[in-house]
């Protein structure tokens, strides 16, 4: 078991704490990142054996994070989706919703549902159910990682059984992204959400393509086709069995040995092996990535010179080689080149002379740089690599602290760290960039506070003009490079790998895989 292979999974799982129309018809890949797969018409029947990286703590949709490093396929299977996007273009397409639009620049939205939707128990999937589900995510007692996005909903009104009017706390024209990238996309029946945790886990009622047959904790989740699913002839598979395997080597070996058909994959080394091994593979292109988050609210990193010194000291290629065997993608710019917001504005580059100059300057003022880097058990190798690199400089001392993932939320909310590994990743910059870096955001874990950065983030958030948004996010990029509140060290890899006989592999959002389109060639 190689601990370094858990680095991306552990950090990406933490991402959920930091905040990314499929009509009927055979084998359509419209609207999502997809793998070409086997030729021919989809085969109906059979059982798909799926690997996800984490077992859910509950089947309550509000706590199943809709991100590749968690259990998104399970959430999609049980509860279906209101909408999806094409990760290449971020174009929104509707599934169980027919429309989600604003006529006033994003202050209010009208959600329109398809006609005739039903939960798997035959009860109506209506506007009242959506309102109830979104209020459930808002409820602090639910402890949903997506509460910050849900909290933007100030009020909601059921206009008629198919129509919900939503008023936000402020204009957010791109709020559809917040819905589809989170558990707001998954609607459980009001009866389910009114039950206690044990009842939810035993009998979750949604309107997705599958229903729960059995959940053996730490073993397998068995799902069976929902015969009332709205999008016949989907789903194609009769059954799905999901296992959680956290270890990257075991996950890959299980797939290639025939123990599984498909795996949601967040480790660059496995994706690289899949490419060379002839397996199907795809990765959703995202901006940002895995990062060292520097606590800007207290010494030593309330001084931009300390942040810049560390950023200029690191050899990211060396870290990539040591931790990811050279397979990781190092972010040289904030946005991926495929993004309309991409600008060739380089992120921090190694400059040992400049780094040492700043360290000496701090030391001359009686402030030699000393800090603790907090890491998960699975990415201790990363912490040691950083520690080794920085030890070659003078007037700097780094300790490495190992923390449990269970402690992460408390540590982040209390800012009980100097530097911690986490993520800021996004397709469209809204909503995740605002949540990650605006000084008014509860998700601004670096604590950066800069009036120019805030103004640019606010402008990018509320504008409906693409040229204005591009200009605003160019300013965001410039300010982040100037301020260095975080240090991005590798892109996230929201990927999927599959055996050659698996068809209909499609992703949306932050690497979320759709189960209803999957089929297996006989």
XYZ file of C-alpha atoms in Angstrom:
522
model
C 0.000 0.000 0.000
C 1.550 3.285 -1.068
C 0.456 6.256 1.063
C 1.364 8.713 -1.695
C -1.428 7.262 -3.824
C -3.981 8.558 -1.349
C -2.809 12.160 -1.569
C -5.210 13.329 -4.234
C -8.135 11.383 -2.832
C -7.764 12.776 0.690
C -7.318 16.338 -0.451
C -10.107 16.145 -2.991
C -12.465 14.694 -0.412
C -11.753 17.784 1.645
C -12.834 19.909 -1.292
C -16.476 19.536 -0.403
C -15.774 21.443 2.777
C -14.320 24.308 0.802
C -16.713 25.678 -1.519
C -18.364 22.727 -9.188
C -31.146 17.755 -20.981
C -30.529 14.304 -21.080
C -33.592 13.203 -23.071
C -34.469 9.654 -23.857
C -32.645 7.958 -26.651
C -30.051 5.286 -26.971
C -26.512 6.142 -26.107
C -26.713 9.918 -26.409
C -23.647 11.718 -25.087
C -25.038 15.214 -25.410
C -24.262 17.580 -22.581
C -21.496 15.752 -20.728
C -17.883 14.751 -20.901
C -17.986 11.254 -22.311
C -15.922 8.268 -23.379
C -16.645 6.879 -26.833
C -16.951 3.302 -25.573
C -17.964 0.223 -27.572
C -19.885 0.650 -30.802
C -23.497 -0.301 -31.378
C -26.758 0.254 -29.584
C -26.804 0.159 -25.764
C -27.337 -3.302 -24.307
C -30.189 -3.501 -21.816
C -29.668 -5.684 -18.746
C -26.847 -6.945 -16.609
C -25.120 -5.695 -13.488
C -22.562 -2.915 -13.372
C -19.836 -3.195 -10.757
C -18.679 0.290 -9.777
C -15.888 1.575 -7.523
C -16.112 4.916 -5.751
C -13.400 6.445 -3.568
C -15.438 6.910 -0.400
C -18.311 5.262 1.389
C -21.131 7.656 2.291
C -21.765 8.405 5.949
C -25.486 8.441 5.163
C -27.853 8.058 2.210
C -29.365 11.454 2.991
C -28.686 13.273 -0.306
C -27.698 16.462 1.525
C -24.590 14.773 2.921
C -23.579 12.734 -0.155
C -21.129 15.143 -1.745
C -21.590 15.569 -5.508
C -17.869 15.433 -6.276
C -15.741 12.735 -7.876
C -13.806 11.925 -4.699
C -16.943 11.038 -2.766
C -20.118 9.167 -3.828
C -21.630 11.125 -6.733
C -22.702 8.136 -8.839
C -24.650 6.831 -5.855
C -26.403 10.174 -5.417
C -27.261 10.340 -9.113
C -28.533 6.762 -9.016
C -30.889 7.199 -6.063
C -32.104 10.730 -6.662
C -31.562 11.594 -10.329
C -30.622 15.114 -11.433
C -32.427 18.376 -12.000
C -29.803 19.495 -14.495
C -26.359 18.660 -15.835
C -23.671 20.505 -17.732
C -21.121 19.883 -20.437
C -17.784 20.121 -18.587
C -16.054 21.201 -21.783
C -18.302 24.243 -22.370
C -20.207 24.511 -19.065
C -23.449 24.723 -21.049
C -26.425 23.804 -18.853
C -28.859 21.112 -19.975
C -31.979 20.058 -18.134
C -32.973 16.590 -17.015
C -35.832 16.386 -14.502
C -36.111 20.166 -14.623
C -37.305 21.811 -17.815
C -35.922 25.236 -16.999
C -34.119 27.194 -14.304
C -33.799 30.805 -15.340
C -33.820 34.376 -14.092
C -35.455 37.429 -15.640
C -33.874 39.952 -13.279
C -30.136 39.307 -13.448
C -30.008 36.490 -10.954
C -31.909 37.829 -7.942
C -34.851 35.488 -8.540
C -35.031 32.181 -10.407
C -37.935 30.131 -11.635
C -37.531 26.360 -11.575
C -39.890 24.490 -13.906
C -40.157 20.703 -13.528
C -41.047 18.117 -16.145
C -44.648 17.000 -16.160
C -45.568 13.725 -14.480
C -42.456 13.188 -12.342
C -42.855 10.695 -9.512
C -40.689 9.358 -6.725
C -40.043 5.629 -6.800
C -42.899 5.047 -4.330
C -45.365 6.747 -6.678
C -45.700 10.024 -4.749
C -45.401 13.321 -6.672
C -41.978 14.785 -7.396
C -43.165 18.385 -7.365
C -42.137 21.935 -6.540
C -43.046 21.457 -2.882
C -40.645 18.498 -2.692
C -37.827 20.557 -4.196
C -38.487 23.394 -1.752
C -38.443 20.937 1.149
C -35.194 19.332 -0.058
C -33.411 22.658 -0.458
C -34.542 23.787 2.994
C -33.168 20.511 4.331
C -29.726 21.375 2.904
C -29.994 24.836 4.492
C -30.776 23.427 7.935
C -27.636 23.573 10.154
C -28.748 20.350 11.849
C -28.334 18.498 8.539
C -24.612 19.366 8.501
C -24.529 19.407 4.712
C -21.215 20.420 3.120
C -23.334 22.300 0.577
C -25.056 24.551 3.090
C -23.101 27.679 1.955
C -24.590 27.351 -1.545
C -28.075 26.609 -0.194
C -27.829 29.557 2.200
C -27.951 31.891 -0.809
C -31.668 31.056 -1.052
C -33.476 33.744 0.920
C -37.016 32.611 0.129
C -38.864 30.138 -2.059
C -42.483 29.999 -3.197
C -44.431 27.118 -4.726
C -46.250 28.758 -7.652
C -47.892 25.538 -8.840
C -47.023 21.824 -8.629
C -44.387 22.153 -11.352
C -43.045 25.653 -10.587
C -40.859 26.960 -7.764
C -39.840 30.608 -7.503
C -36.579 31.176 -5.645
C -35.288 34.507 -4.305
C -31.567 34.751 -3.527
C -29.881 36.928 -0.926
C -28.111 38.755 -3.758
C -27.978 38.443 -7.546
C -26.072 35.323 -8.650
C -26.789 34.891 -12.380
C -24.881 31.602 -12.568
C -26.614 29.964 -9.606
C -27.423 26.922 -11.767
C -23.772 25.925 -11.332
C -24.252 25.889 -7.559
C -27.226 23.567 -7.999
C -25.728 21.023 -10.378
C -22.341 20.808 -8.627
C -23.867 20.082 -5.216
C -26.492 17.987 -3.458
C -29.075 20.643 -4.396
C -29.289 18.612 -7.609
C -30.651 15.598 -5.694
C -34.241 15.640 -4.431
C -35.494 13.064 -1.945
C -39.154 12.647 -1.056
C -40.447 14.773 1.845
C -41.277 11.570 3.733
C -37.669 10.431 3.447
C -36.246 13.733 4.639
C -38.684 13.779 7.550
C -37.412 10.422 8.783
C -34.500 9.789 11.113
C -31.051 8.829 9.840
C -31.546 5.082 10.280
C -34.780 5.177 8.293
C -33.218 7.267 5.526
C -30.311 4.854 5.236
C -32.642 1.852 5.159
C -35.168 3.172 2.642
C -34.199 6.341 0.787
C -36.919 7.396 -1.665
C -35.859 9.397 -4.697
C -36.748 9.606 -8.367
C -33.423 8.441 -9.751
C -32.806 5.564 -12.158
C -32.173 3.106 -9.302
C -33.518 2.246 -5.871
C -31.735 0.795 -2.869
C -31.807 -2.991 -2.564
C -29.196 -3.414 0.164
C -26.438 -1.473 1.921
C -23.857 -3.576 3.725
C -21.608 -1.007 5.345
C -17.919 -1.316 4.533
C -18.894 -3.772 1.808
C -21.361 -3.212 -1.017
C -24.315 -1.003 -1.932
C -26.745 -2.896 -4.175
C -29.115 -0.940 -6.410
C -31.906 -2.144 -8.667
C -33.639 -0.508 -11.617
C -36.391 2.025 -10.835
C -39.195 0.972 -13.163
C -40.845 4.384 -12.689
C -37.819 6.347 -13.936
C -38.959 9.140 -16.229
C -36.413 8.612 -19.026
C -37.244 5.187 -20.496
C -35.596 3.067 -21.848
C -32.965 4.215 -19.388
C -31.457 3.016 -17.168
C -29.882 0.288 -19.246
C -28.348 -1.817 -16.471
C -30.714 -3.936 -14.368
C -28.565 -3.584 -11.274
C -25.547 -1.688 -9.971
C -23.231 -2.746 -7.175
C -21.016 -0.047 -5.654
C -17.969 -0.621 -3.489
C -15.812 2.033 -1.855
C -12.061 1.485 -2.187
C -9.923 4.292 -0.784
C -6.536 2.833 -1.716
C -5.574 3.817 -5.264
C -3.511 0.707 -6.042
C -6.289 -1.610 -4.878
C -8.836 0.389 -6.849
C -6.872 0.073 -10.078
C -5.971 -3.573 -9.567
C -9.593 -4.478 -8.857
C -10.619 -2.884 -12.146
C -7.968 -4.513 -14.335
C -8.463 -7.939 -12.723
C -12.146 -7.900 -13.684
C -13.484 -7.225 -10.203
C -15.167 -4.035 -11.414
C -16.337 -2.454 -14.642
C -15.740 1.213 -13.855
C -14.039 3.347 -11.203
C -14.366 7.005 -10.349
C -10.719 7.988 -10.176
C -8.982 10.970 -8.598
C -5.334 9.912 -8.739
C -3.151 10.979 -11.662
C -0.982 7.848 -11.460
C -4.009 5.604 -11.996
C -5.260 7.721 -14.879
C -1.815 7.518 -16.443
C -1.779 3.726 -16.028
C -5.251 3.526 -17.556
C -4.073 5.416 -20.629
C -1.068 3.159 -21.162
C -3.062 0.031 -20.251
C -5.765 0.462 -22.860
C -8.564 1.329 -20.443
C -11.164 3.977 -21.217
C -10.453 7.181 -19.321
C -11.600 10.777 -19.078
C -10.873 13.753 -16.831
C -13.081 16.820 -16.426
C -10.926 19.906 -17.083
C -10.993 22.189 -14.040
C -9.251 25.349 -12.972
C -7.466 25.773 -9.674
C -6.601 22.489 -8.032
C -4.993 21.080 -4.911
C -3.348 23.771 -2.862
C -1.396 24.725 0.214
C -3.726 27.153 1.982
C -1.773 29.790 3.886
C -3.530 31.320 6.903
C -3.528 35.019 5.999
C -5.222 36.028 9.270
C -2.277 35.594 11.616
C 1.525 35.546 11.718
C 3.562 34.551 9.892
C 1.361 34.536 6.772
C -0.455 37.791 7.445
C 2.684 39.210 5.815
C 2.608 38.852 2.022
C 6.405 38.583 2.010
C 6.214 35.312 3.948
C 3.635 33.923 1.525
C 5.655 34.986 -1.498
C 8.852 33.538 -0.022
C 7.302 30.089 0.301
C 5.663 30.246 -3.125
C 8.954 31.228 -4.759
C 10.896 28.529 -2.908
C 8.966 25.484 -4.093
C 9.971 23.286 -7.014
C 6.573 21.939 -8.079
C 8.112 19.673 -10.704
C 10.184 18.069 -7.972
C 7.099 17.562 -5.819
C 5.223 16.097 -8.784
C 8.033 13.627 -9.414
C 8.365 12.672 -5.761
C 4.683 12.296 -4.934
C 2.851 11.641 -8.196
C 5.623 9.893 -10.149
C 5.611 12.779 -12.616
C 2.035 12.096 -13.741
C 0.308 15.085 -12.133
C -0.616 18.219 -14.043
C 1.024 21.271 -12.487
C -1.184 24.377 -12.670
C 0.819 27.167 -14.279
C -2.246 29.424 -14.582
C -5.410 29.698 -12.525
C -7.728 28.608 -15.352
C -7.306 25.628 -17.634
C -6.497 26.614 -21.215
C -9.876 25.299 -22.360
C -11.701 27.883 -20.226
C -13.044 31.114 -21.764
C -11.594 32.841 -18.682
C -8.067 31.609 -19.336
C -5.326 34.233 -19.370
C -1.610 33.581 -19.597
C -0.968 34.991 -16.136
C 1.608 32.682 -14.524
C 1.080 31.450 -11.005
C 4.024 31.400 -8.610
C 7.263 30.231 -10.206
C 10.361 29.068 -8.391
C 12.874 31.836 -7.707
C 15.237 30.808 -4.934
C 17.146 34.095 -5.013
C 13.977 36.120 -4.465
C 12.756 33.688 -1.820
C 15.968 33.883 0.185
C 16.001 37.676 -0.099
C 12.526 37.858 1.435
C 13.404 35.348 4.161
C 16.501 37.350 5.092
C 14.457 40.547 5.148
C 11.950 39.003 7.546
C 14.727 37.647 9.754
C 16.422 41.063 9.923
C 13.175 42.384 11.412
C 13.193 39.646 14.043
C 10.673 37.472 12.183
C 12.470 34.383 10.851
C 9.848 32.276 9.094
C 8.617 29.327 11.156
C 5.382 27.477 10.468
C 3.566 24.141 10.660
C 2.173 22.408 7.574
C -0.935 20.343 8.387
C -1.518 17.293 6.192
C -3.686 14.175 6.117
C -2.133 10.788 6.964
C -2.261 9.833 3.291
C -0.300 12.862 2.118
C 2.411 12.911 4.731
C 4.862 12.313 1.867
C 3.803 15.637 0.396
C 4.470 17.428 3.678
C 7.902 15.833 3.941
C 8.728 16.779 0.338
C 7.868 20.414 1.047
C 9.809 20.294 4.295
C 12.874 18.888 2.511
C 12.805 21.497 -0.231
C 12.476 24.426 2.167
C 15.249 23.104 4.417
C 17.807 24.135 1.790
C 17.080 27.804 2.545
C 18.123 29.883 5.545
C 15.869 31.609 8.072
C 12.984 29.176 7.568
C 11.794 26.234 9.659
C 8.909 23.912 8.775
C 7.179 21.325 10.963
C 4.680 18.817 9.564
C 1.507 17.982 11.515
C -0.679 15.000 10.586
C -4.420 15.508 11.075
C -7.408 13.181 10.705
C -9.934 13.887 7.974
C -12.616 13.905 10.680
C -10.892 16.920 12.268
C -10.698 18.855 9.032
C -13.937 20.827 9.216
C -13.288 22.054 12.758
C -9.661 22.936 12.016
C -10.642 24.895 8.911
C -13.573 26.740 10.479
C -11.458 27.768 13.477
C -8.429 28.518 11.262
C -6.325 26.372 13.591
C -3.394 26.057 11.191
C -0.526 27.942 9.592
C -0.677 26.025 6.297
C -3.027 23.210 5.370
C -3.611 21.178 2.216
C -7.003 21.589 0.591
C -8.544 22.405 -2.778
C -10.090 25.206 -4.758
C -11.323 23.719 -8.037
C -13.922 24.909 -10.503
C -15.235 24.735 -14.054
C -17.072 28.029 -14.300
C -15.507 30.281 -11.664
C -18.873 30.859 -10.021
C -19.655 29.850 -7.338
C -16.416 28.292 -6.142
C -13.966 31.173 -6.659
C -16.173 33.592 -4.740
C -16.618 31.110 -1.904
C -12.892 30.381 -1.863
C -11.503 33.906 -1.845
C -14.085 36.608 -1.069
C -13.551 38.131 2.373
C -17.285 37.831 3.142
C -17.347 34.095 2.458
C -17.363 31.466 5.190
C -15.438 29.259 2.770
C -12.523 31.700 2.477
C -10.211 29.474 4.486
C -7.036 31.382 3.662
C -8.660 34.454 5.201
C -7.374 36.672 2.403
C -8.927 40.132 2.568
C -8.311 42.462 -0.322
C -10.703 45.134 -1.572
C -9.599 44.802 -5.199
C -9.966 41.031 -5.131
C -13.401 41.298 -3.489
C -14.572 43.837 -6.059
C -13.441 41.664 -8.966
C -15.055 38.539 -7.485
C -18.299 40.422 -6.868
C -18.305 41.785 -10.417
C -17.665 38.362 -11.917
C -20.395 36.880 -9.775
C -23.213 39.310 -10.606
C -22.443 40.171 -14.233
C -24.467 38.605 -17.029
C -22.110 39.936 -19.706
C -19.382 37.467 -20.672
C -16.890 40.167 -21.637
C -17.375 41.815 -18.227
C -16.902 38.486 -16.483
C -13.730 37.746 -18.437
C -12.359 41.152 -17.459
C -13.325 40.659 -13.818
C -11.681 37.254 -13.582
C -8.549 38.579 -15.248
C -8.315 40.989 -12.314
C -8.950 38.073 -9.931
C -6.026 36.198 -11.470
C -3.734 39.210 -11.155
C -4.658 39.765 -7.504
C -4.205 36.113 -6.535
C -0.770 36.078 -8.137
C 0.122 39.265 -6.262
C -1.227 38.095 -2.904
C -0.371 34.360 -2.921
C -3.081 33.370 -0.400
C -2.730 29.752 -1.566
C -0.125 27.820 -3.524
C -1.565 25.476 -6.156
C 0.650 22.438 -6.585
C -1.360 20.142 -8.876
C -4.592 20.187 -10.840
C -7.436 18.103 -9.485
C -8.164 14.997 -11.555
C -11.927 14.358 -11.538
C -11.609 11.257 -13.633
C -13.224 7.987 -14.550
C -11.598 4.813 -15.858
C -13.463 1.857 -17.316
C -12.942 -1.460 -19.031
C -13.338 -1.465 -22.830
C -16.760 -3.154 -22.790
C -18.448 -0.369 -20.799
C -20.590 2.039 -22.824
C -22.355 5.309 -22.055
C -19.768 6.745 -19.640
C -20.659 10.393 -19.063
C -19.596 12.989 -16.522
C -20.922 16.358 -15.455
C -20.090 18.937 -12.780
C -17.055 18.033 -10.672
C -16.539 14.564 -12.144
C -20.006 13.261 -11.301
C -20.868 10.140 -13.351
C -24.377 9.445 -14.669
C -25.474 5.829 -13.965
C -28.546 5.759 -16.223
C -26.489 5.891 -19.423
C -24.122 3.042 -18.505
C -24.323 -0.280 -20.341
C -22.058 -3.275 -20.833
C -21.356 -4.919 -24.171
C -22.095 -8.630 -24.215
